[in-house]
Coordinates of C-alpha atoms and ligand atoms in Angstrom, one line a residue:
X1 CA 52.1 44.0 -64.4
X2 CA 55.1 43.0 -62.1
X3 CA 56.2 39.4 -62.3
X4 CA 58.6 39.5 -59.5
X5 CA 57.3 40.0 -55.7
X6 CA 58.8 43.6 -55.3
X7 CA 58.6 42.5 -51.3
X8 CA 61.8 40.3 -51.7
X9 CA 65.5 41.3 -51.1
X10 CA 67.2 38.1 -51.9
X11 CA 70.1 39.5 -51.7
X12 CA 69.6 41.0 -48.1
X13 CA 67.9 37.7 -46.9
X14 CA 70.9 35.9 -48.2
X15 CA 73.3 37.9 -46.7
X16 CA 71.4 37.7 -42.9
X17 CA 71.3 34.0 -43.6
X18 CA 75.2 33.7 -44.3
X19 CA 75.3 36.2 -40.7
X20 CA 73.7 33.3 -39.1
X21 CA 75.5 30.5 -40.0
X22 CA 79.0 31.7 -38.1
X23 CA 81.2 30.7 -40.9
X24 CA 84.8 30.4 -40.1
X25 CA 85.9 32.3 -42.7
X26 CA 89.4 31.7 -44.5
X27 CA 89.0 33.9 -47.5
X28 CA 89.5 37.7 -47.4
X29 CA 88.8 40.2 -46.5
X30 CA 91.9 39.6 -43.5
X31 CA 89.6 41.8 -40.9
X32 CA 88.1 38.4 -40.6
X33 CA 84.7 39.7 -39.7
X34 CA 86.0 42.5 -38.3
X35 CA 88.2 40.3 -35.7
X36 CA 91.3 42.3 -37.1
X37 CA 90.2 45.7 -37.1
X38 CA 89.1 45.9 -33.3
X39 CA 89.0 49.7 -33.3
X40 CA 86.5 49.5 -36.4
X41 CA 84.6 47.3 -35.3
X42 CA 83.8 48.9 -31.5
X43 CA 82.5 52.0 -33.1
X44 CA 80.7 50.4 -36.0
X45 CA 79.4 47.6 -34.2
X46 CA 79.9 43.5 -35.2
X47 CA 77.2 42.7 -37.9
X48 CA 78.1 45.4 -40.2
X49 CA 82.1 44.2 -40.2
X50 CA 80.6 40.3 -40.0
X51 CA 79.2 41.0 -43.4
X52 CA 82.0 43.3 -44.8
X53 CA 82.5 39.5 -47.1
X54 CA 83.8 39.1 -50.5
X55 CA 82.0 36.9 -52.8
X56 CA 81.0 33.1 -51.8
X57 CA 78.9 30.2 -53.1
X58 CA 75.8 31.2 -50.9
X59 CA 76.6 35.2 -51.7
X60 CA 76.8 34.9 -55.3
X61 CA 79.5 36.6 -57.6
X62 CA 79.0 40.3 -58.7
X63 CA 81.0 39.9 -62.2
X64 CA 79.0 36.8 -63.3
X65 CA 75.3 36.9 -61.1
X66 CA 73.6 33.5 -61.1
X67 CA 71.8 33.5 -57.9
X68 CA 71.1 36.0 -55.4
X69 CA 72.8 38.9 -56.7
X70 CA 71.0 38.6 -59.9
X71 CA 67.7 37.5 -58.4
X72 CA 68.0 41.1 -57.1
X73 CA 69.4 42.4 -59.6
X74 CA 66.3 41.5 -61.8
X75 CA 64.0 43.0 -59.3
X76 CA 65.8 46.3 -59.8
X77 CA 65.2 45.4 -63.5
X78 CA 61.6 45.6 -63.3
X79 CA 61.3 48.4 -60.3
X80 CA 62.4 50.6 -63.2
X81 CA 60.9 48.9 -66.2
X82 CA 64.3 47.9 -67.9
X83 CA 65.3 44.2 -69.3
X84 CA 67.9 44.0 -67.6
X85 CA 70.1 45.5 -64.4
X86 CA 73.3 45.5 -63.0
X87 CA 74.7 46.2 -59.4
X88 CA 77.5 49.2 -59.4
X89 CA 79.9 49.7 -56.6
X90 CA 81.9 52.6 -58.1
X91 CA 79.1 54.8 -58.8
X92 CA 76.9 56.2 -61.3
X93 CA 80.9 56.8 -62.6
X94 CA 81.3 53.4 -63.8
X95 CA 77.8 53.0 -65.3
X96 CA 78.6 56.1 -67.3
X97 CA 81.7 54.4 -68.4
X98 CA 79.9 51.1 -68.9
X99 CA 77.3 52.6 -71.4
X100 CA 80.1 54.5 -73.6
X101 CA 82.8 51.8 -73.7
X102 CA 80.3 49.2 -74.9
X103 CA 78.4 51.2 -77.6
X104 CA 81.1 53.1 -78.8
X105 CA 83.9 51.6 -80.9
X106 CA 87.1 53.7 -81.4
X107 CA 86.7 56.7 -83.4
X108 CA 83.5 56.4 -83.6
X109 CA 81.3 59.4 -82.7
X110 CA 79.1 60.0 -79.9
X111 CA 76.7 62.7 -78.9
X112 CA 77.0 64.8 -75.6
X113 CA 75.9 67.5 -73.6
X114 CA 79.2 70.0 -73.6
X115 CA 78.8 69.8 -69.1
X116 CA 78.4 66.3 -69.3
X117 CA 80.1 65.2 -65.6
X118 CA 83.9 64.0 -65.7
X119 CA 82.7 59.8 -65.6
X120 CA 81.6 60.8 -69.2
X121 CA 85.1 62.4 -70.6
X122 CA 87.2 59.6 -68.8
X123 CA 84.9 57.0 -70.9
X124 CA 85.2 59.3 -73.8
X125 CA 89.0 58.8 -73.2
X126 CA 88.8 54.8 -72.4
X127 CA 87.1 53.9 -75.3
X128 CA 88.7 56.1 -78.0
X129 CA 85.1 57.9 -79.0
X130 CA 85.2 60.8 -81.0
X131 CA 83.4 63.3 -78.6
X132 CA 80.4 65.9 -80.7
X133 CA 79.4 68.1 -78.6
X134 CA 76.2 70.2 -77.6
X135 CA 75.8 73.4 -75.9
X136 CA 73.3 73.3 -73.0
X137 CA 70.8 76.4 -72.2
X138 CA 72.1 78.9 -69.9
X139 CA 69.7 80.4 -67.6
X140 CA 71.4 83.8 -67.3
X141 CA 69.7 85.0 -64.3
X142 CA 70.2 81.9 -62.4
X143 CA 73.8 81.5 -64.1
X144 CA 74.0 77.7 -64.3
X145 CA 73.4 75.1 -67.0
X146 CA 70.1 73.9 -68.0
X147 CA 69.4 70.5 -70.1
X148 CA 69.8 70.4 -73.7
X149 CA 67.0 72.1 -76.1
X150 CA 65.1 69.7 -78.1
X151 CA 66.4 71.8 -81.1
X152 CA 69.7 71.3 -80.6
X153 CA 69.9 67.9 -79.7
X154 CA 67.8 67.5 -83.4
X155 CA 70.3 69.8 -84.9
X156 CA 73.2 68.0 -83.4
X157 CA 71.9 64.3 -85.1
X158 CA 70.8 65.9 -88.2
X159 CA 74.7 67.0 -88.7
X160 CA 76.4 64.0 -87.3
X161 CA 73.8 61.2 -89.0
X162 CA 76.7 59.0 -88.5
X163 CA 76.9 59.4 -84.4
X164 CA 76.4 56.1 -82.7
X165 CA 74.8 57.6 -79.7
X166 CA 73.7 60.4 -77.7
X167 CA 74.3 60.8 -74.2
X168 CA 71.9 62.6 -72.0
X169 CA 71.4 64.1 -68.7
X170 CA 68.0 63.5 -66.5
X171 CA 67.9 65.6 -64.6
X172 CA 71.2 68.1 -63.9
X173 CA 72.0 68.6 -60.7
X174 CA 69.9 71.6 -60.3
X175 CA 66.6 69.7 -61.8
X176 CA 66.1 70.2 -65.3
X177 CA 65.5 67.6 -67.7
X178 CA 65.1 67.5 -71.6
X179 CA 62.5 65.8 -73.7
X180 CA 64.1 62.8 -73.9
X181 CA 61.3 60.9 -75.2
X182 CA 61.0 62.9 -78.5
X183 CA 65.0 63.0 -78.4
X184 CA 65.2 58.9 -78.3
X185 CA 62.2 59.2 -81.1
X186 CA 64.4 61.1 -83.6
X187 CA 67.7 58.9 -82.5
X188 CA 66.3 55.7 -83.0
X189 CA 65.3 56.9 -86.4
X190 CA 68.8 57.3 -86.8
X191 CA 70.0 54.2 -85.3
X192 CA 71.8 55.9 -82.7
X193 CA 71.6 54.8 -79.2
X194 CA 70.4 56.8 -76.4
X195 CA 72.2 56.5 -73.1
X196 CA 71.6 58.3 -70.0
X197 CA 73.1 59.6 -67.0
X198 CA 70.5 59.9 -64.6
X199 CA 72.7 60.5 -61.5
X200 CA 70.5 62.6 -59.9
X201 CA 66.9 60.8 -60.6
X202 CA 66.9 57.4 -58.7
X203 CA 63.8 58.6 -57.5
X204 CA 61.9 60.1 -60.4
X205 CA 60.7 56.4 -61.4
X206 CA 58.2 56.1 -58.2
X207 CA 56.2 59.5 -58.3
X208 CA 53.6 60.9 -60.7
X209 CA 54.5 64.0 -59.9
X210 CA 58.0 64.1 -60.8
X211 CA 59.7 64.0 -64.5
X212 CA 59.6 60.5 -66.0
X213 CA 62.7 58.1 -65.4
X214 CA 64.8 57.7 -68.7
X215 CA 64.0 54.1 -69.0
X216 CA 60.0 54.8 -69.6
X217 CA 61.2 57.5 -72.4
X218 CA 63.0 55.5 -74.4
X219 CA 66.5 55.1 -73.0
X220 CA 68.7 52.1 -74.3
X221 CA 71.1 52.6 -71.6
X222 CA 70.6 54.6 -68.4
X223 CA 72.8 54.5 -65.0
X224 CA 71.4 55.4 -62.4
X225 CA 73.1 56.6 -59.0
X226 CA 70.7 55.3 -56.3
X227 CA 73.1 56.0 -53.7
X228 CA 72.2 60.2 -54.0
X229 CA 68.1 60.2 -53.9
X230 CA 67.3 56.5 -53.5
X231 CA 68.4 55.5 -50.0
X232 CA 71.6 53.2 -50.7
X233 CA 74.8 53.5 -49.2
X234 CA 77.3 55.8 -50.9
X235 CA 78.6 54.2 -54.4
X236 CA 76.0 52.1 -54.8
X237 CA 74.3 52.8 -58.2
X238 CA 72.6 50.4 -60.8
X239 CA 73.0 50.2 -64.7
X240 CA 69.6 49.6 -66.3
X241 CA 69.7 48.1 -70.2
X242 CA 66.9 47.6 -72.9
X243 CA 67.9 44.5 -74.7
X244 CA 66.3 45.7 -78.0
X245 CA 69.5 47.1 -78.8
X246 CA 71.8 45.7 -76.8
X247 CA 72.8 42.4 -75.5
X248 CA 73.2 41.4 -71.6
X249 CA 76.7 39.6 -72.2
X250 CA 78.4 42.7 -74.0
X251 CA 77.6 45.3 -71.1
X252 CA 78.4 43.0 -68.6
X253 CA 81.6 42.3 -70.2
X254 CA 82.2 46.0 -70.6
X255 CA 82.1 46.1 -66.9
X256 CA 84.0 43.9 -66.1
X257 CA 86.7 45.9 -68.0
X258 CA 87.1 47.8 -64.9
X259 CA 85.1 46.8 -61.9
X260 CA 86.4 45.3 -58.9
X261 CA 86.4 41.6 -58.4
X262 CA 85.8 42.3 -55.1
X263 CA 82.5 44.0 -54.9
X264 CA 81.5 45.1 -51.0
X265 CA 78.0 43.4 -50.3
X266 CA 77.2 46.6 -47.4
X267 CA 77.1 48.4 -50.7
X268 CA 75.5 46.1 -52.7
X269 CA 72.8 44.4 -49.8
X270 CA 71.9 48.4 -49.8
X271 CA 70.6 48.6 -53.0
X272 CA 68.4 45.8 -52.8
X273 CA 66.4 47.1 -49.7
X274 CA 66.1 50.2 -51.5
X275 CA 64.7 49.3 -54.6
X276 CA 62.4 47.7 -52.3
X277 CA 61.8 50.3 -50.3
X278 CA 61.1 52.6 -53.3
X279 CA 58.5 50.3 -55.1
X280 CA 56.8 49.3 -51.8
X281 CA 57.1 52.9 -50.1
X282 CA 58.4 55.3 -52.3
X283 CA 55.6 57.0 -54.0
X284 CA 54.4 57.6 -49.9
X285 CA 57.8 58.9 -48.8
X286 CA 58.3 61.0 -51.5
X287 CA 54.7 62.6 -51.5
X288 CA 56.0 63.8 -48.3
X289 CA 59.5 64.8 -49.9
X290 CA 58.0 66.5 -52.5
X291 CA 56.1 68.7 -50.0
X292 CA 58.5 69.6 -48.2
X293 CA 60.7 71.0 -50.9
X294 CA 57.3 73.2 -51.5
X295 CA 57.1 74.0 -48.1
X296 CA 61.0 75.3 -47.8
X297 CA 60.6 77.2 -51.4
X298 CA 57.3 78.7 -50.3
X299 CA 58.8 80.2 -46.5
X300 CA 62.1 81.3 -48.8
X301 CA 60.8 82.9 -51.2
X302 CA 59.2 85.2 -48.7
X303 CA 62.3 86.9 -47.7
X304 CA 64.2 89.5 -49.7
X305 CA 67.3 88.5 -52.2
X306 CA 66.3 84.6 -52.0
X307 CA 65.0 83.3 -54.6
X308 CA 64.2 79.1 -54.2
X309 CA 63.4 78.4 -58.1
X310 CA 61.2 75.4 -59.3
X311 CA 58.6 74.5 -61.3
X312 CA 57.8 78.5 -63.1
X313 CA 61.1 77.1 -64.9
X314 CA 59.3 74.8 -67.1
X315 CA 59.4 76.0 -70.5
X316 CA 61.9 77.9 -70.0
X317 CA 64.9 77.5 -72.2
X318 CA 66.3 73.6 -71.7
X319 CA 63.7 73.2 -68.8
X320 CA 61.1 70.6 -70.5
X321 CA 60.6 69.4 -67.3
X322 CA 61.8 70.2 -63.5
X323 CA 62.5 67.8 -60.5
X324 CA 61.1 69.7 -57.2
X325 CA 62.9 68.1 -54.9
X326 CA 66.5 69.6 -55.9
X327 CA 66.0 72.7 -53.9
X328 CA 68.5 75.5 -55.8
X329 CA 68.1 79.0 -54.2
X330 CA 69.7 82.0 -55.9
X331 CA 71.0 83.7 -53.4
X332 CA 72.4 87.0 -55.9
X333 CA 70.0 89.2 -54.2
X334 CA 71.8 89.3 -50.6
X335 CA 74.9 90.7 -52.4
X336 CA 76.6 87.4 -50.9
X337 CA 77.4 84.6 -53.1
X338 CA 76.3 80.8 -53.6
X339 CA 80.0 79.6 -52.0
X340 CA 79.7 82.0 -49.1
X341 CA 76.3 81.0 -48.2
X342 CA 77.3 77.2 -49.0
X343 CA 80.8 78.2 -46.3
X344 CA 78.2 80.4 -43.6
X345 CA 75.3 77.5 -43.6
X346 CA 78.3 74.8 -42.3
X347 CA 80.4 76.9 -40.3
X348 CA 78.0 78.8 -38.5
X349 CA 74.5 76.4 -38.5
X350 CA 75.8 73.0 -39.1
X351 CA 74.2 72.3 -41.8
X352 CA 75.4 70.8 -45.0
X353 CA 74.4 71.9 -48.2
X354 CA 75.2 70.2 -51.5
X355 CA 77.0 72.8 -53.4
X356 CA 77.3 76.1 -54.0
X357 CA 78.3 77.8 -57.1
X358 CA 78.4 81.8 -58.0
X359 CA 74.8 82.7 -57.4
X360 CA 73.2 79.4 -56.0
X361 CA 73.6 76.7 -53.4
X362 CA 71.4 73.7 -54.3
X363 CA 70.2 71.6 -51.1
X364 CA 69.1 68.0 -51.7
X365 CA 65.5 67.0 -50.4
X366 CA 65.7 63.3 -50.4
X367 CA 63.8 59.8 -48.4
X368 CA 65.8 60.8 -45.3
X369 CA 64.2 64.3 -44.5
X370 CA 61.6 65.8 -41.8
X371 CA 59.9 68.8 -40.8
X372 CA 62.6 69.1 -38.9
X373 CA 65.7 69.2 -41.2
X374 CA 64.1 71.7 -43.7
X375 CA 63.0 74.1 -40.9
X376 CA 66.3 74.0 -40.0
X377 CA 67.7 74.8 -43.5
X378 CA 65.3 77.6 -44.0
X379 CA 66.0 79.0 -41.0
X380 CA 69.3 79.1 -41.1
X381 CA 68.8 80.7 -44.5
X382 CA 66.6 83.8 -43.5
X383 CA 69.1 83.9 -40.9
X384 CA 72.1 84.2 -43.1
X385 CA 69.8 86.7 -45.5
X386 CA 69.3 88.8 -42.1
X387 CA 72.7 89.2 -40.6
X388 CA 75.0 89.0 -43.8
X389 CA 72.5 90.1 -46.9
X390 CA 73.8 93.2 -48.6
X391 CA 76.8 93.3 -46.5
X392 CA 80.3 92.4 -47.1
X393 CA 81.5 89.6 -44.9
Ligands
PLP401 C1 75.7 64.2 -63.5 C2 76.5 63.2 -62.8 N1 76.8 62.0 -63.5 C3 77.6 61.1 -62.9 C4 78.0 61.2 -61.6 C5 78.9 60.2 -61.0 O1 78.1 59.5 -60.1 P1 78.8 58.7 -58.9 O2 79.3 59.7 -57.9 O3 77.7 57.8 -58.4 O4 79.9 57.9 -59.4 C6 77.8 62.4 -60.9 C7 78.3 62.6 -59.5 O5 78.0 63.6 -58.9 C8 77.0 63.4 -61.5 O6 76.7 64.6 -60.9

């Protein structure tokens, strides 16, 4: 049962209040509420650069959060059933950091996935950790990288007993996740921590239909980039903690390492009107969301060479469990490749996909899509598959 009232955004509320009020500011930033950025501040418009503040008595402090910020940082907390959570404004990159540097001492070892994303190798470099790593499942046909196979992630503890963690991904990029509860099971056992990188699932948490969030499987640790599928502003993410194994004060001093001092409260105010929109909204929105995405793979995979994969991947090789709403189509079949489709969609439709790789380009179906967008996507592919399949461009 919640404890909070998941209709608050103290932070939000705090920061129209402070709009308000007019202050004359003489603290940075020196745009002064935009007053010294004119040309910035035309195009954006004035509340946006009136509220472009660094921290204040009624605004709270992002490295030590005794009011608002942690009011709403608490919400977040319980939005996705953690103890505790803290605001990010460098990305899911610094939670990733933030987990590693504070479980891991020097030289001590830690378990990861061998494509874990760069965040996790620069943490592996800034805290001294002894890197063990596991080989992912490779779906051949597809040719990416699916999660890690519950045996080897077993296999992996069983020979390194003395690992102080394992890292995990949920989902990749593409959608896969592992069993992470059954994972966490086995680690715990162990006493290793399980820490999580769940860049790409912000959203998982607020519908039944998609794979469970990390925190409800287990997770000690999981960072969580909210600014990719949850509706905040870009580098906004959140760190969510389990104090059964960890303590408040040591994470928050291990990000503190190296966050700013000066944490922007666009990003910031963004996060807490998303968390509410997700618990108040979300599993509504992404009913709709989650059609779509069945909606585009159904009309794609009607035309020749395209194949939009999805759920038939589950059970499949280092595919316990598959996020719909990452929308990867394999586009080997029109003899073109996953970059050239990823180049054609942009320069010649306008739309923007968010990667392509050999065979695939993977488009993200998130809060902010229509009818609209996707028909426009899946037109534009049958168009592409029409004019340029089987031909050299
Ligand atoms: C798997 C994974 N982890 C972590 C990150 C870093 O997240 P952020 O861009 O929020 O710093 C990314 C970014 O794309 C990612 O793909």
């Amino acid at each position: 049962m919640k404890k909070h009232d998941q209709h608050k955004t103290p932070l939000f509320d705090a920061m129209k209040a402070y709009h308000k009020r007019e202050v004359v500011p003489f603290d940075v930033p020196g745009h002064k509420h935009g007053v010294g950025l004119k040309e910035y501040r035309d195009y954006f418009g004035s509340p946006m650069l009136e509220l472009d503040v660094n921290s204040m008595k009624c605004l709270d402090n992002l490295c030590n959060p005794i009011s608002v910020i942690r009011e709403a940082e608490d919400l977040a907390a319980e939005a996705y059933g953690a103890d505790g959570a803290f605001f990010l404004v460098n990305g899911t990159t610094i939670g990733v950091q933030t987990m590693i540097l504070s479980a891991i001492k020097p030289g001590e070892k830690i378990i990861l996935p061998r494509n874990a994303h760069k965040s996790a190798t620069t943490a592996l470099i800034l805290s001294g950790a002894k890197p063990i790593y596991m080989q992912p499942e490779v779906n051949e046909n597809l040719g990416i990288a699916m999660g890690i196979g519950l045996d080897t992630a077993i296999k992996t503890m069983n020979e390194n007993p003395d690992a102080k963690a394992i890292f995990l991904v949920n989902p990749t990029y593409y959608g896969a996740t592992s069993d992470i509860s059954e994972i966490a099971k086995i680690a715990h056992e162990k006493d290793m921590l399980v820490l999580v990188d769940e860049a790409h699932g912000a959203h998982m948490r607020f519908h039944d239909a998609l794979p469970e969030c990390a925190m409800s499987q287990g997770a000690d640790m999981c960072a969580v980039s909210l600014h990719k599928t949850g509706g905040s502003l870009t580098q906004s993410s959140i760190l969510l903690l389990s104090e059964e194994r960890l303590s408040y004060k040591e994470v928050k001093t291990a990000i503190n390492l190296t966050q700013t001092t000066s944490a922007s409260y666009l990003l910031m105010g963004s996060l807490d009107v998303a968390r509410k929109q997700m618990v108040m909204d979300g599993s509504g929105i992404l009913t709709d969301v989650i059609e779509l995405s069945r909606y585009a793979r159904k009309k794609l995979n009607a035309i020749k060479g395209i194949y939009a994969f999805g759920k038939e991947l589950v059970g499949t090789p280092g595919v316990y469990n598959f996020d719909e709403t990452k929308l990867g189509v394999n586009v080997r079949g029109l003899g073109l490749s996953g970059f050239e489709v990823y180049d054609l969609l942009i320069d010649e439709f306008n739309v923007q996909a968010e990667l392509g790789d050999m065979y695939n380009v993977l488009a993200i179906i998130s809060v902010g899509d229509s009818k609209e967008s996707i028909d426009r996507l899946v037109d534009s592919l049958i168009a592409i598959a029409e004019k340029y399949g089987k031909k050299k461009l």
